[in-house]
XYZ file of C-alpha atoms in Angstrom:
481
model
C 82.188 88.965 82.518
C 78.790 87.314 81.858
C 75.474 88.206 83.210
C 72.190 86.231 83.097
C 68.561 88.490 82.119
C 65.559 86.993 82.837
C 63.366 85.928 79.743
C 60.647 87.921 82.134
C 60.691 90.268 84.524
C 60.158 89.786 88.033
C 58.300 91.834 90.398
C 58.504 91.458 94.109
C 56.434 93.824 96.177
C 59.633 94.208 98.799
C 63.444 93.733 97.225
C 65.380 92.161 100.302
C 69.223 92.917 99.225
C 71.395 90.351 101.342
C 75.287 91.126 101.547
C 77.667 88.864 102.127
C 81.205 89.198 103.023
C 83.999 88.440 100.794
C 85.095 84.660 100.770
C 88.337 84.553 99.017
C 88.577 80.546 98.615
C 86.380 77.576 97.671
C 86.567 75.913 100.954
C 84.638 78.761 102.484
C 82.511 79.677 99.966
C 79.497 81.556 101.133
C 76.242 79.712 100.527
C 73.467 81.694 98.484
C 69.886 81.630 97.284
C 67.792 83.423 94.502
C 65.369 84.951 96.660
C 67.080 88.341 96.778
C 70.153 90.551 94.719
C 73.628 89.568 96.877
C 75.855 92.513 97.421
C 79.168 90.982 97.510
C 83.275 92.302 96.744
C 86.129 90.768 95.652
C 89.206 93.015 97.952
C 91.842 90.283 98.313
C 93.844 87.538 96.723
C 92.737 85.096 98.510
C 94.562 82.788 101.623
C 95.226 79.738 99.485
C 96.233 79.517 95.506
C 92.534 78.831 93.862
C 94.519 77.821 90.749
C 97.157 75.821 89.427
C 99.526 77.977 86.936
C 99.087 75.429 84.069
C 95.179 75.645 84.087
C 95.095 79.479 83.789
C 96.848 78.830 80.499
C 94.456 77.189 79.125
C 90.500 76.503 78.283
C 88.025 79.469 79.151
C 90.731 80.076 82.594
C 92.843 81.997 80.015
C 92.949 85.283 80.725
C 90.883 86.397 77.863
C 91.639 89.652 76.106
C 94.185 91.426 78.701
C 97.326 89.505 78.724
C 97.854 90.834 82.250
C 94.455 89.956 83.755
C 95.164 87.857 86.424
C 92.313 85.282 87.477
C 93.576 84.841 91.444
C 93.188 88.520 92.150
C 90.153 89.806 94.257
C 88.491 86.625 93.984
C 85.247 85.541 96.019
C 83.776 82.122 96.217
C 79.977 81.593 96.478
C 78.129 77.478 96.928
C 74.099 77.560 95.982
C 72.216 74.529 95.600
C 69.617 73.788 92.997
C 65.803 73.661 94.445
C 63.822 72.527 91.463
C 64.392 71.059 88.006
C 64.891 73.997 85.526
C 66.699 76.752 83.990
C 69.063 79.008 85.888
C 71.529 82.138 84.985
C 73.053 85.020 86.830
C 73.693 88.455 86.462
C 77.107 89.625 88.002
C 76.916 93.961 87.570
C 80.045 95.828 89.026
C 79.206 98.896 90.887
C 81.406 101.480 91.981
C 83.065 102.213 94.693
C 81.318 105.391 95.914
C 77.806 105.167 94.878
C 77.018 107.739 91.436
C 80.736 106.696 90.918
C 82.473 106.037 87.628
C 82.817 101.805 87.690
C 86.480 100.455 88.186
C 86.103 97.191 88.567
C 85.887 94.256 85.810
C 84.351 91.284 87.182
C 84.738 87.850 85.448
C 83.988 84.431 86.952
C 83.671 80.717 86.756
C 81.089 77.954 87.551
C 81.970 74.513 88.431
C 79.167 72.031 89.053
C 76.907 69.483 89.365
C 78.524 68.132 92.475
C 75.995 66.157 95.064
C 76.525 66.737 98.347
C 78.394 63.139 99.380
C 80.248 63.574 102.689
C 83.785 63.353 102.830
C 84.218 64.626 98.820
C 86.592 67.419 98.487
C 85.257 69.320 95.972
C 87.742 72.747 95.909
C 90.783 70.279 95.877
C 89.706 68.782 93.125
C 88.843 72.216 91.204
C 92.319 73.617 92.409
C 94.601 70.923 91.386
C 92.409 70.854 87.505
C 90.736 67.564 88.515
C 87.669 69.608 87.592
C 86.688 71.896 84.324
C 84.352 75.173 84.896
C 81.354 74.151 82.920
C 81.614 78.301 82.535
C 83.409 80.611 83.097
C 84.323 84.310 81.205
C 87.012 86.141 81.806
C 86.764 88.667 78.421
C 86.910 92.498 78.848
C 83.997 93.677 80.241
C 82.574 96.640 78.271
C 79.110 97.091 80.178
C 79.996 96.226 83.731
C 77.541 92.825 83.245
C 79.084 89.662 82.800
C 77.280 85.957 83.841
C 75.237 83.421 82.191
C 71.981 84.009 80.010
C 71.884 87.095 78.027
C 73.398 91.320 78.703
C 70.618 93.051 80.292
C 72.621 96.315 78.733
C 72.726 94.986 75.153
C 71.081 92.346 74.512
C 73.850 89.953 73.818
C 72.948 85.964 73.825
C 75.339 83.977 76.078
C 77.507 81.296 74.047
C 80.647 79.190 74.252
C 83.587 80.863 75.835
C 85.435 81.984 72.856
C 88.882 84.542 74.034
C 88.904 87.601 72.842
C 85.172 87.983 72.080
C 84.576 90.662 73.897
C 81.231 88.806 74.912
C 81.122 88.360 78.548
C 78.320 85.838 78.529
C 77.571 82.424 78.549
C 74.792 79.735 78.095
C 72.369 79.576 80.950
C 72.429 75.716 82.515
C 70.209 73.340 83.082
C 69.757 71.936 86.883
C 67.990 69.204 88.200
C 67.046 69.552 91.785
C 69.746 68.565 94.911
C 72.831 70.048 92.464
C 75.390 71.709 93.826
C 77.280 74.448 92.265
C 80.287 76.502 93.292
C 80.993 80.176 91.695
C 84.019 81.902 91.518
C 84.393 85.701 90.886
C 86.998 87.912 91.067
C 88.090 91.167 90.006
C 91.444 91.426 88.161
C 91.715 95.058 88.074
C 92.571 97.140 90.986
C 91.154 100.902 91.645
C 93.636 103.689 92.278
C 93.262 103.413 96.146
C 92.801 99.904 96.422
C 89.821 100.013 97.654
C 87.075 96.436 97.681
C 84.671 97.051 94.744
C 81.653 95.983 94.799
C 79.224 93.854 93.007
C 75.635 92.449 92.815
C 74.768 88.836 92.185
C 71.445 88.699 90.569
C 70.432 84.478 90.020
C 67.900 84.908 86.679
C 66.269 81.784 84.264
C 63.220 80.236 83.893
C 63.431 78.370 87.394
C 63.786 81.813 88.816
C 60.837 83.190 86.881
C 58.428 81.199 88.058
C 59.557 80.724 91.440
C 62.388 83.266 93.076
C 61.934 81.868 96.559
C 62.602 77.868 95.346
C 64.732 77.813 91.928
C 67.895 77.807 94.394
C 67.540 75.919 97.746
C 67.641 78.558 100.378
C 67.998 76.360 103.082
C 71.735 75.421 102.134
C 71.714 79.543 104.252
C 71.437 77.915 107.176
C 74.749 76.313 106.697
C 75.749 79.810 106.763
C 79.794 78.586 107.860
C 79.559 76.468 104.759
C 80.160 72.954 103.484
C 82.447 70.785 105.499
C 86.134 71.203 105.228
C 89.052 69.048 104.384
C 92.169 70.890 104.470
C 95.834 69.837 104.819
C 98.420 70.125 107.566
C 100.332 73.687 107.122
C 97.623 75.552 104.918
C 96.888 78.927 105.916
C 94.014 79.550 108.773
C 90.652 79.093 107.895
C 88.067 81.906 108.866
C 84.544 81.050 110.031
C 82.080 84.046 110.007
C 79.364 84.390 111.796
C 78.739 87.450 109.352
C 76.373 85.425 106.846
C 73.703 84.293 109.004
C 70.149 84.817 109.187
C 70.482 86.697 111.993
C 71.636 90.080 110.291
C 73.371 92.861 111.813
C 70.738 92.275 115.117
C 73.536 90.432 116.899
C 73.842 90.381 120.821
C 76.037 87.650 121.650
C 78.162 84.831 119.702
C 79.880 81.862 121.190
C 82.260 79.641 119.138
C 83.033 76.336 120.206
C 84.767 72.950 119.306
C 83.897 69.125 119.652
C 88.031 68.540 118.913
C 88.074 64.709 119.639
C 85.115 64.054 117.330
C 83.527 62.304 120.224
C 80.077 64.133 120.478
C 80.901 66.262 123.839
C 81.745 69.943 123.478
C 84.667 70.963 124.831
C 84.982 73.612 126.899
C 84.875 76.367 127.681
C 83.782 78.215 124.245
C 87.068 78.757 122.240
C 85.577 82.757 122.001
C 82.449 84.888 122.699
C 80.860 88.035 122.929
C 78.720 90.756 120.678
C 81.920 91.294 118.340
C 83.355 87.479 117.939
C 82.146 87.596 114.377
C 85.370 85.467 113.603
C 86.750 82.579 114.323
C 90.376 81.348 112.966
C 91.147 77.719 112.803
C 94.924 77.076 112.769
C 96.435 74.090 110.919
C 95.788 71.043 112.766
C 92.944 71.596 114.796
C 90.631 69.586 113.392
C 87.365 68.964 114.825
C 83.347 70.020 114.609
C 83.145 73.840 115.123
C 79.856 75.562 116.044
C 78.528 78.878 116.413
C 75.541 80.073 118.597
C 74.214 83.708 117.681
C 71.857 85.718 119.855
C 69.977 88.466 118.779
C 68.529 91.699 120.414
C 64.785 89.831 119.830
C 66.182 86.555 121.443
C 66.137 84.882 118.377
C 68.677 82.218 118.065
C 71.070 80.760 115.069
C 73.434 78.093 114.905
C 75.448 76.422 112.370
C 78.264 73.557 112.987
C 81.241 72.891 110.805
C 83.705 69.557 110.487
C 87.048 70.868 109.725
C 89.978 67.660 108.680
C 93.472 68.642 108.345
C 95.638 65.708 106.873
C 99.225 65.551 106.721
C 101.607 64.954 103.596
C 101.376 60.881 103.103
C 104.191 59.063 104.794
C 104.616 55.222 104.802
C 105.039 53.958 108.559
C 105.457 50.180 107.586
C 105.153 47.145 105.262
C 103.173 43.880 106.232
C 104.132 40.596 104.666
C 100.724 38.661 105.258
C 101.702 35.129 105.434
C 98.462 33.887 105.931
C 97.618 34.802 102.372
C 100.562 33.786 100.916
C 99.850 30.971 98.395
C 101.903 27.756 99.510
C 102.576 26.456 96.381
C 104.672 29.958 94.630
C 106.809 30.283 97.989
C 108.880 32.779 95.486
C 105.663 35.348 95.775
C 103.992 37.600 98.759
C 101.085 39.523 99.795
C 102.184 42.949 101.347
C 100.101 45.184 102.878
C 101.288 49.266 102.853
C 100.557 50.902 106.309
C 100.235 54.586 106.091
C 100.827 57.201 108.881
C 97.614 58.575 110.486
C 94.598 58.535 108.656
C 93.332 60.045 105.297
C 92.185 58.983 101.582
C 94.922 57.354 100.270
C 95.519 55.066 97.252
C 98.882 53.493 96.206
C 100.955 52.325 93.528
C 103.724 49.370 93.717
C 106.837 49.448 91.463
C 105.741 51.969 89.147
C 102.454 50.427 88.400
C 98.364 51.778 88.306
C 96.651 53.606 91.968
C 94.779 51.366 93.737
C 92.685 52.241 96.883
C 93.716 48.592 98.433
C 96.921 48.680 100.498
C 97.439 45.106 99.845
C 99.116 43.827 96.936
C 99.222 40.402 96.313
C 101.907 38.142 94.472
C 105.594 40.949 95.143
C 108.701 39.150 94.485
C 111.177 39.225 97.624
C 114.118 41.961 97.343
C 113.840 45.381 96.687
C 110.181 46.981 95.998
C 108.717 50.433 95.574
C 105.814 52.183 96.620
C 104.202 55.491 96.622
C 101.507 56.825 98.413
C 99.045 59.505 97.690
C 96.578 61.613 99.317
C 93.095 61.543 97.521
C 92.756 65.205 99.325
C 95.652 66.991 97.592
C 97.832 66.801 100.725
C 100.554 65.155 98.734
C 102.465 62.165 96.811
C 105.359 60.701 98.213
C 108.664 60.249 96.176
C 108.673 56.335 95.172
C 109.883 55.052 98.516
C 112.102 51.729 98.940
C 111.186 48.844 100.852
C 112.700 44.857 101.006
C 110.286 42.049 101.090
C 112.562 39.364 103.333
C 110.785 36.223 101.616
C 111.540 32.297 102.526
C 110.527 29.036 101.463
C 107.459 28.246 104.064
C 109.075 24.100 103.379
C 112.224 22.517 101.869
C 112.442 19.292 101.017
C 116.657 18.072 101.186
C 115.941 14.651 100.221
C 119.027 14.595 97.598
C 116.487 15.078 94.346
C 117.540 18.494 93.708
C 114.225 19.677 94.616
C 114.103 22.345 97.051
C 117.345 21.365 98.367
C 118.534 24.017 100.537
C 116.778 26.798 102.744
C 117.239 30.459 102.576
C 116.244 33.914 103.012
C 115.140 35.668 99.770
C 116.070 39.357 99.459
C 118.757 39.226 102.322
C 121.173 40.478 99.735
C 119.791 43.999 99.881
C 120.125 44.344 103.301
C 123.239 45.278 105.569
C 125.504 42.616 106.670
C 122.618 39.984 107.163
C 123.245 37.208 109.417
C 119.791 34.512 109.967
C 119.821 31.916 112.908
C 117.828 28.784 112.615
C 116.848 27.370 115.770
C 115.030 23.967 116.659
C 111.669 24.080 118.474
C 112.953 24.133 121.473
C 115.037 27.129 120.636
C 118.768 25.095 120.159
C 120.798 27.224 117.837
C 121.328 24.566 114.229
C 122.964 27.394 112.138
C 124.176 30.623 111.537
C 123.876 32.081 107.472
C 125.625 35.017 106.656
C 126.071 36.448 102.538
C 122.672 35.145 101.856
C 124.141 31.126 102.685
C 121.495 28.349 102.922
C 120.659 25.431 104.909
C 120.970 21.961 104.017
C 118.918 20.499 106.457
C 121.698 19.042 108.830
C 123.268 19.879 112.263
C 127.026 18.572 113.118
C 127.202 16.347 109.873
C 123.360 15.048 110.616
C 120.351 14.833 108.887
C 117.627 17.015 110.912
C 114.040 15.493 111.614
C 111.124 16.588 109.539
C 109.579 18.934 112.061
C 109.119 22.865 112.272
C 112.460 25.188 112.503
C 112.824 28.814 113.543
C 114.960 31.520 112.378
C 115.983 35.236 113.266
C 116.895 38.055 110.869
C 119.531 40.486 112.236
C 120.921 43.173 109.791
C 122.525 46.604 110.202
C 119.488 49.605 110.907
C 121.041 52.616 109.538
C 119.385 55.619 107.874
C 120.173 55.050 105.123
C 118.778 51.604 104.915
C 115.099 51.089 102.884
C 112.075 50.467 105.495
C 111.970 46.248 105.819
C 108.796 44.548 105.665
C 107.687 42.788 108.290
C 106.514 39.289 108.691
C 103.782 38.173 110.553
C 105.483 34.727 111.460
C 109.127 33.403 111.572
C 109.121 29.660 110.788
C 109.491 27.219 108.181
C 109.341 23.531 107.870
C 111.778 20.572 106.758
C 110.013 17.926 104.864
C 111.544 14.615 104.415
C-alpha cells in the first residue's frame, strides 16, 4: 500500500483526529478534508460489486504480489475535493486492532480522479463497469504498514509507477488544480483471526498541504456529509445514509430524516424516522427522491445535509414512432422513426447493429423488419437487439398506365401476421380489401378512382410472439392522375 510524507513537517498546535465510519461503496463515499488525520476501517465487503472481474485482472487492479489478495474485501470509499492549485499525497498507516497490538491488516488502495462536479454524472458507475482507470492505485505487499502516494515515511522509499510485485507500496504524488474531485478506494484484503474491523489513518500530505492544511483539500465538500448525489438502479441493494459524519460529532440530541419523494419541492410528511439514535437511514430500491437530515445537538447547534437519490430501471422499449411529417416525399421507400423508451433515464440507442447515438430518431429506415437496442448511460442495462416492423406506404401513386408508380401498397406487411389493409374513400366507403401484401390499382368495380385523398386500415394478428409495430402518425395516401 502507498503512503504520501510530507517534503516538511507540519506542526499544528492542536491535532483534531476526525473518524469516519466505514463506507463500503463509491456511491456513498464519505467526503474528507486535510485539515486533520481520518481514523477510518475497512470491516466488510461491501453492498454492491466495486469491480468488474475482468478489470481486477489487469493494470495496477491486479492483485499484486499475493495471488489470493482479493481487491473487493474490506473496502472503504472516501470523495475529497481539491481547494487550491498544487501538490497533494496521502499517507494510509494500518494500525492494529487493540492499540500496542501487533498490525494485521494490509491496506492497499486506488485513486480515480479529476472528475468536476457536473450534476447528473455517475461517476462510481463508470469506475465499476472499467469506463474509468485509477490514475493510482497499489495493491503490493505491504511490508511497513504505509502504503499511499508521495514517499514511505518508514523508509524512505520514492513513490513511482505501479509496477506488480515491487514490493513498493507507493506511488507518485498528483498534481490538482482547484474544484477537482477525487474518489479513494481502500480496502483491506487480509482478514484478522477474529474478524474483527482494522483500523487505519488517512493522513492527506504534499506541498498544497504544507503550506496550507486547512485549504489544500476543500473542507466544505464536509458539509455534504451524506455525500454526492446518487444514481442507482432498480433492484440494487439499500443504500445507507449516516448521519454519523457530520460536523456535529458525537454531541447529538435529536435527528429527523425526511423525503421530498415527488421531486416537487414540498416535504413529505411526516419524517420517514427520528430521534437521538436514528443515525441511519436505509433507502430501498425505488424510492427515489431528495432525502434530508436535520441534527440537533446538546448546545442547540444545528446540521443539515440533503441528498437526491435516482433509481432507474433496466431499459425497455415501449414503442416506435414513424414521423411522417419528416418523411422526405420524394424517397417514399425511406422513414424517420423515433424509439420511445419506458420511464425516464440516460439512454442512447443503436439501429440494426449500427454506432450509439443519444437521438431517438433515426432518419431514412427501410420498411420491414428493423432492430434496435437501448442502453442505459447509468449502468442499469442494455437490452437484447429487440425487433420492430416499420409498416411504410407510398404517401402518392400515380396509375396513369406509364408504369410509374402503378399500384399502391403497404411496405413491410409481409412480416406481419395474416395482414389484411382496407382502403376507404373520404367519406369512409370501403374501395378495397388487400390481403398477402396485394396492391391497389387505383379502381373501384372496374372504374378508374378520382385523384383525391384515400384512407386505409392495417389489421394483423397481435400475438406474443409478434415484433412491437411502429406506429404511424397518419393513415392516408393520395391518387394522382
Amino acid at each position: 500500500m502507498r503512503t504520501l510524507i510530507c517534503a516538511i513537517g507540519i506542526l499544528v498546535s492542536i491535532v483534531h483526529t476526525s473518524r469516519a465510519q466505514n463506507s463500503p461503496d463509491c456511491r456513498s463515499a464519505v467526503p474528507v478534508c486535510a485539515d486533520a488525520p481520518i481514523m477510518g476501517m475497512a470491516d466488510g465487503n461491501g453492498d454492491i460489486m466495486d469491480f468488474e472481474e475482468e478489470l481486477r485482472q489487469t493494470g495496477c487492479l491486479q492483485k499484486g504480489s499475493f495471488v489470493s489478495a482479493d481487491i473487493e474485501n474490506n473496502s472503504s470509499w472516501y470523495v475529497f475535493r481539491a481547494g487550491t492549485d498544487g501538490q497533494i499525497g496521502f499517507n494510509i498507516e494500518a494500525l492494529p486492532v487493540i492499540p500496542g497490538g501487533v498490525v494485521t491488516a494490509d491496506y492497499d488502495f486506488a485513486l480515480y480522479g479529476p472528475f468536476d462536479q457536473t450534476p447528473g454524472d455517475n461517476f462510481c458507475t463508470d469506475i465499476g463497469n472499467g469506463n474509468i482507470q485509477p490514475i493510482r492505485c497499489n495493491f503490493e505487499s505491504n511490508t511497513t504498514n504505509f502504503t499511499g502516494i508521495g514517499m514511505n515515511p518508514v523508509d524512505g522509499r520514492v513513490g513511482a509507477p505501479n509496477v506488480t510485485q515491487s514490493q513498493n507500496t507507493y506511488d507518485e504524488f498528483i498534481n490538482v488544480e482547484a474544484g477537482e474531485l477525487y474518489f479513494l478506494f481502500i480496502n483491506n484484503f487480509r482478514d484478522n483471526a477474529n474478524n474483527d474491523p482494522e483500523m487505519f489513518e488517512l493522513t492527506f500530505t504534499g506541498s498544497s498541504v504544507d503550506t496550507d492544511q486547512n485549504t489544500a483539500l476543500d473542507c466544505t465538500l464536509r458539509d455534504e456529509f451524506l455525500g454526492l448525489d446518487i444514481i442507482a438502479c432498480e433492484g440494487d441493494p439499500d443504500i445507507v445514509l449516516s448521519a454519523r459524519n457530520s460536523p456535529a460529532g458525537p454531541n447529538i440530541r435529536n435527528i429527523i430524516w425526511s423525503v421530498d419523494a415527488d421531486g416537487d419541492g414540498v416535504i413529505d410528511t411526516p419524517p420517514l424516522l427520528m430521534g437521538p439514535d436514528a443515525f441511519e437511514l436505509t433507502v430501498t430500491s425505488p424510492n427515489s427522491g431528495r432525502y434530508f437530515v436535520s441534527i440537533t445537538t446538546i448546545f442547540d447547534e444545528v446540521f443539515s445535509d440533503e441528498i437526491d437519490i435516482t433509481f432507474f430501471g433496466e431499459p425497455q422499449l415501449d414503442e416506435v414512432i414513424i414521423i411522417e411529417d419528416l418523411t422526405n416525399a420524394d424517397d417514399p421507400d425511406t422513414y424517420d422513426v423515433e424509439i420511445v423508451p419506458v420511464g425516464d433515464g440516460d439512454f442512447e440507442y443503436a439501429l440494426n447493429g449500427g454506432e450509439f447515438q443519444d437521438s431517438p430518431i433515426f432518419l431514412d429506415i427501410p420498411p420491414g423488419e428493423n432492430t434496435v437496442v437501448i442502453n442505459d448511460k447509468n449502468g442499469c442495462g442494455t437490452t437484447d437487439p429487440i425487433p420492430f416492423i416499420v409498416v411504410g406506404y407510398p404517401k402518392f401513386f400515380t396509375p396513369n398506365g406509364d408504369a410509374f408508380n402503378p399500384e399502391w401498397s403497404v411496405k413491410g406487411a409481409e412480416f406481419l401476421i395474416n395482414p389484411t389493409v382496407f382502403i376507404f374513400d373520404r367519406f369512409g366507403k370501403l374501395l378495397k380489401q388487400l390481403n398477402d401484401n396485394g396492391g391497389w390499382d387505383g379502381t373501384f368495380n372496374g372504374r378508374d378512382m378520382p385523384s383525391s385523398d384515400y384512407w386505409f386500415r392495417l389489421e394483423y394478428e397481435r400475438t406474443e410472439q409478434t415484433a412491437i409495430v411502429a406506429k404511424t402518425v397518419r393513415n392516408h395516401f393520395s391518387l394522382v392522375r
